[in-house]
């Protein structure tokens, strides 16, 4: 997205400082990503204390593994999001609160977070704009795929469509988003 | 699986949604060194992360002190994992204990001699005590002086802290204004891109006409030299450059500053930032650092 060029070096600098044992960098990483990660974790967990704990776990793992972070394999956001999603899923499985009926899943909101930096707010805006390019059916499949603990086959059952169709919808949703986000790059 | 079939898997792989067989086929393909698929997967993972980080629940469910609460957890872990200072042995060794016991034998035999010496010792001791008291008094006076100087240090620190709180309050006010603009329905962003003197710098001006508010966020600008200030300009079709506010930059610090909204009913062609005398000027005279056209409304 448009701000990736400016945001990435600073993120990497933070991780480098963390690798050198600078706790203040960890604190800054928390300010920068904590809330956004909580937004993701909240899709899998309900209890605020659990959510805080998972976000703290993610940042703690980043702190301990900062030395081995390899920017050539992907950005800091990808790293943190991957950690957060898998930890949130692990925790929700452990708590056995997974697989609520679909109706109880609150609809995802793609909202501006007033607490994040302007660049992050802009990214959220760009993503929201990109999401409007998806069909409702693509969006539903994408949300279930990424923001719930369902496998592709389970999503097919939930949505009452063939497995192949789920895959097609998720694939085309991702490709549309990728194009829309690439299009916002200057 | 061939390259084309693997490529189809990448969007699902970026979401960690591959079946185990497909996942290992993809891994094999990447191990074989397909750079196209690797780059595509990386880009799709960035897409997924952007999506995940833009997801947000309603503001009501979010604690205002979320960051502090997470930080409290992290701080506790940092303290736990810090190497604990090794305590020097507090228990006497077995050897030392034996020595103490032997010392107590024979105390009675020496008691009489000690008693005789006691008077002499007491006299000497009284003199020592007096000298000790005098020393203690001098020590106390020195301590009082030290405390006085610490107190004046502290009050200087307090004054500085008060100044810092004032500065933070001003930053906070700017933040609140920024947040208000960002959530305005008529938010319009002008991205300012760097010109040669400020390579690596960039700025965004967020404008809400309905709130009559504009906020600039800049980063990477060189520190403002003494006697100078950065000045924002709206360049309109009707009037050319119109001054929109002054701000200063410190090395390595992002800037958030309130600026003037563009003139109403005028067609804004560009926003720009120049370096000018500290008091500001009505038409730009200095070097231009940033420039950019307004984004879509
Ligand atoms: Zn390939």
Short mmCIF file of N, CA, C and O in Angstrom, two decimals, chain A residues 34-58 84 88 91 95, chain B residues 57 61-62 66 70 73:
data_model
loop_
_atom_site.label_atom_id
_atom_site.label_comp_id
_atom_site.label_asym_id
_atom_site.label_seq_id
_atom_site.Cartn_x
_atom_site.Cartn_y
_atom_site.Cartn_z
N UNK A 34 -0.50 -2.78 18.89
CA UNK A 34 -1.31 -3.48 19.90
C UNK A 34 -2.80 -3.48 19.58
O UNK A 34 -3.44 -4.53 19.54
N UNK A 35 -3.34 -2.30 19.33
CA UNK A 35 -4.78 -2.20 19.12
C UNK A 35 -5.22 -2.89 17.83
O UNK A 35 -6.26 -3.56 17.80
N UNK A 36 -4.43 -2.70 16.79
CA UNK A 36 -4.79 -3.31 15.51
C UNK A 36 -4.76 -4.83 15.64
O UNK A 36 -5.66 -5.53 15.13
N UNK A 37 -3.77 -5.35 16.37
CA UNK A 37 -3.71 -6.80 16.58
C UNK A 37 -4.90 -7.26 17.42
O UNK A 37 -5.48 -8.32 17.18
N UNK A 38 -5.27 -6.43 18.40
CA UNK A 38 -6.43 -6.78 19.23
C UNK A 38 -7.69 -6.87 18.37
O UNK A 38 -8.54 -7.74 18.60
N UNK A 39 -7.80 -6.00 17.37
CA UNK A 39 -8.95 -6.06 16.47
C UNK A 39 -9.04 -7.40 15.79
O UNK A 39 -10.12 -7.98 15.63
N UNK A 40 -7.87 -7.93 15.40
CA UNK A 40 -7.83 -9.26 14.77
C UNK A 40 -8.14 -10.35 15.79
O UNK A 40 -8.99 -11.22 15.55
N UNK A 41 -7.47 -10.28 16.94
CA UNK A 41 -7.64 -11.33 17.97
C UNK A 41 -9.09 -11.37 18.45
O UNK A 41 -9.63 -12.44 18.74
N UNK A 42 -9.71 -10.20 18.50
CA UNK A 42 -11.09 -10.12 18.97
C UNK A 42 -12.06 -10.90 18.08
O UNK A 42 -13.16 -11.22 18.47
N UNK A 43 -11.64 -11.19 16.84
CA UNK A 43 -12.49 -11.99 15.97
C UNK A 43 -12.53 -13.44 16.43
O UNK A 43 -13.41 -14.20 16.03
N UNK A 44 -11.57 -13.84 17.26
CA UNK A 44 -11.48 -15.23 17.68
C UNK A 44 -11.80 -15.40 19.16
O UNK A 44 -12.14 -16.50 19.60
N UNK A 45 -11.67 -14.35 19.94
CA UNK A 45 -11.85 -14.45 21.38
C UNK A 45 -12.80 -13.36 21.85
O UNK A 45 -12.84 -12.28 21.27
N UNK A 46 -13.53 -13.63 22.92
CA UNK A 46 -14.49 -12.66 23.41
C UNK A 46 -13.99 -11.91 24.63
O UNK A 46 -14.23 -10.71 24.78
N UNK A 47 -13.28 -12.62 25.52
CA UNK A 47 -12.91 -12.04 26.80
C UNK A 47 -11.75 -11.05 26.64
O UNK A 47 -10.73 -11.38 26.06
N UNK A 48 -11.94 -9.83 27.19
CA UNK A 48 -10.92 -8.79 27.00
C UNK A 48 -9.57 -9.20 27.61
O UNK A 48 -8.52 -8.87 27.07
N UNK A 49 -9.62 -9.89 28.76
CA UNK A 49 -8.34 -10.30 29.39
C UNK A 49 -7.61 -11.30 28.50
O UNK A 49 -6.39 -11.24 28.37
N UNK A 50 -8.37 -12.22 27.88
CA UNK A 50 -7.75 -13.17 26.94
C UNK A 50 -7.13 -12.42 25.77
O UNK A 50 -6.03 -12.75 25.31
N UNK A 51 -7.85 -11.42 25.27
CA UNK A 51 -7.38 -10.66 24.12
C UNK A 51 -6.07 -9.94 24.47
O UNK A 51 -5.09 -10.02 23.74
N UNK A 52 -6.08 -9.28 25.63
CA UNK A 52 -4.86 -8.60 26.08
C UNK A 52 -3.70 -9.59 26.21
O UNK A 52 -2.57 -9.30 25.82
N UNK A 53 -4.01 -10.75 26.77
CA UNK A 53 -2.96 -11.74 27.01
C UNK A 53 -2.37 -12.23 25.68
O UNK A 53 -1.16 -12.37 25.54
N UNK A 54 -3.26 -12.46 24.69
CA UNK A 54 -2.76 -12.94 23.40
C UNK A 54 -1.91 -11.85 22.73
O UNK A 54 -0.84 -12.14 22.20
N UNK A 55 -2.37 -10.61 22.78
CA UNK A 55 -1.58 -9.52 22.18
C UNK A 55 -0.23 -9.42 22.89
O UNK A 55 0.83 -9.29 22.24
N UNK A 56 -0.25 -9.53 24.22
CA UNK A 56 1.02 -9.50 24.97
C UNK A 56 1.89 -10.69 24.57
O UNK A 56 3.11 -10.53 24.40
N UNK A 57 1.29 -11.88 24.41
CA UNK A 57 2.06 -13.06 23.99
C UNK A 57 2.75 -12.82 22.64
O UNK A 57 3.90 -13.19 22.45
N UNK A 58 1.98 -12.23 21.71
CA UNK A 58 2.52 -11.98 20.37
C UNK A 58 3.72 -11.03 20.45
O UNK A 58 4.78 -11.29 19.87
N UNK A 84 -0.26 -13.44 15.62
CA UNK A 84 -1.49 -13.12 16.35
C UNK A 84 -2.61 -14.07 15.95
O UNK A 84 -3.35 -14.57 16.80
N UNK A 88 -4.26 -16.65 18.50
CA UNK A 88 -5.68 -16.45 18.82
C UNK A 88 -6.45 -17.75 18.57
O UNK A 88 -7.31 -18.14 19.36
N UNK A 91 -5.58 -20.25 21.30
CA UNK A 91 -6.24 -19.92 22.56
C UNK A 91 -7.72 -20.24 22.49
O UNK A 91 -8.29 -20.78 23.42
N UNK A 95 -9.85 -22.78 24.78
CA UNK A 95 -11.00 -22.35 25.59
C UNK A 95 -12.29 -23.03 25.15
O UNK A 95 -13.32 -22.83 25.76
N UNK B 57 -13.42 -3.46 15.80
CA UNK B 57 -14.76 -3.54 16.37
C UNK B 57 -15.22 -2.12 16.72
O UNK B 57 -14.47 -1.17 16.60
N UNK B 61 -16.31 -1.11 22.59
CA UNK B 61 -15.79 -2.31 23.22
C UNK B 61 -14.30 -2.22 23.50
O UNK B 61 -13.71 -3.15 24.01
N UNK B 62 -13.70 -1.09 23.16
CA UNK B 62 -12.25 -1.03 23.33
C UNK B 62 -11.87 -0.17 24.52
O UNK B 62 -12.29 0.96 24.63
N UNK B 66 -5.94 0.34 26.70
CA UNK B 66 -5.52 -0.98 26.20
C UNK B 66 -4.00 -1.11 26.14
O UNK B 66 -3.42 -2.08 26.64
N UNK B 70 -1.61 -3.88 28.13
CA UNK B 70 -0.70 -4.83 27.48
C UNK B 70 0.72 -4.58 27.94
O UNK B 70 1.48 -5.51 28.22
N UNK B 73 1.55 -6.09 31.24
CA UNK B 73 1.86 -7.53 31.14
C UNK B 73 3.29 -7.74 30.63
O UNK B 73 4.02 -8.59 31.13
#
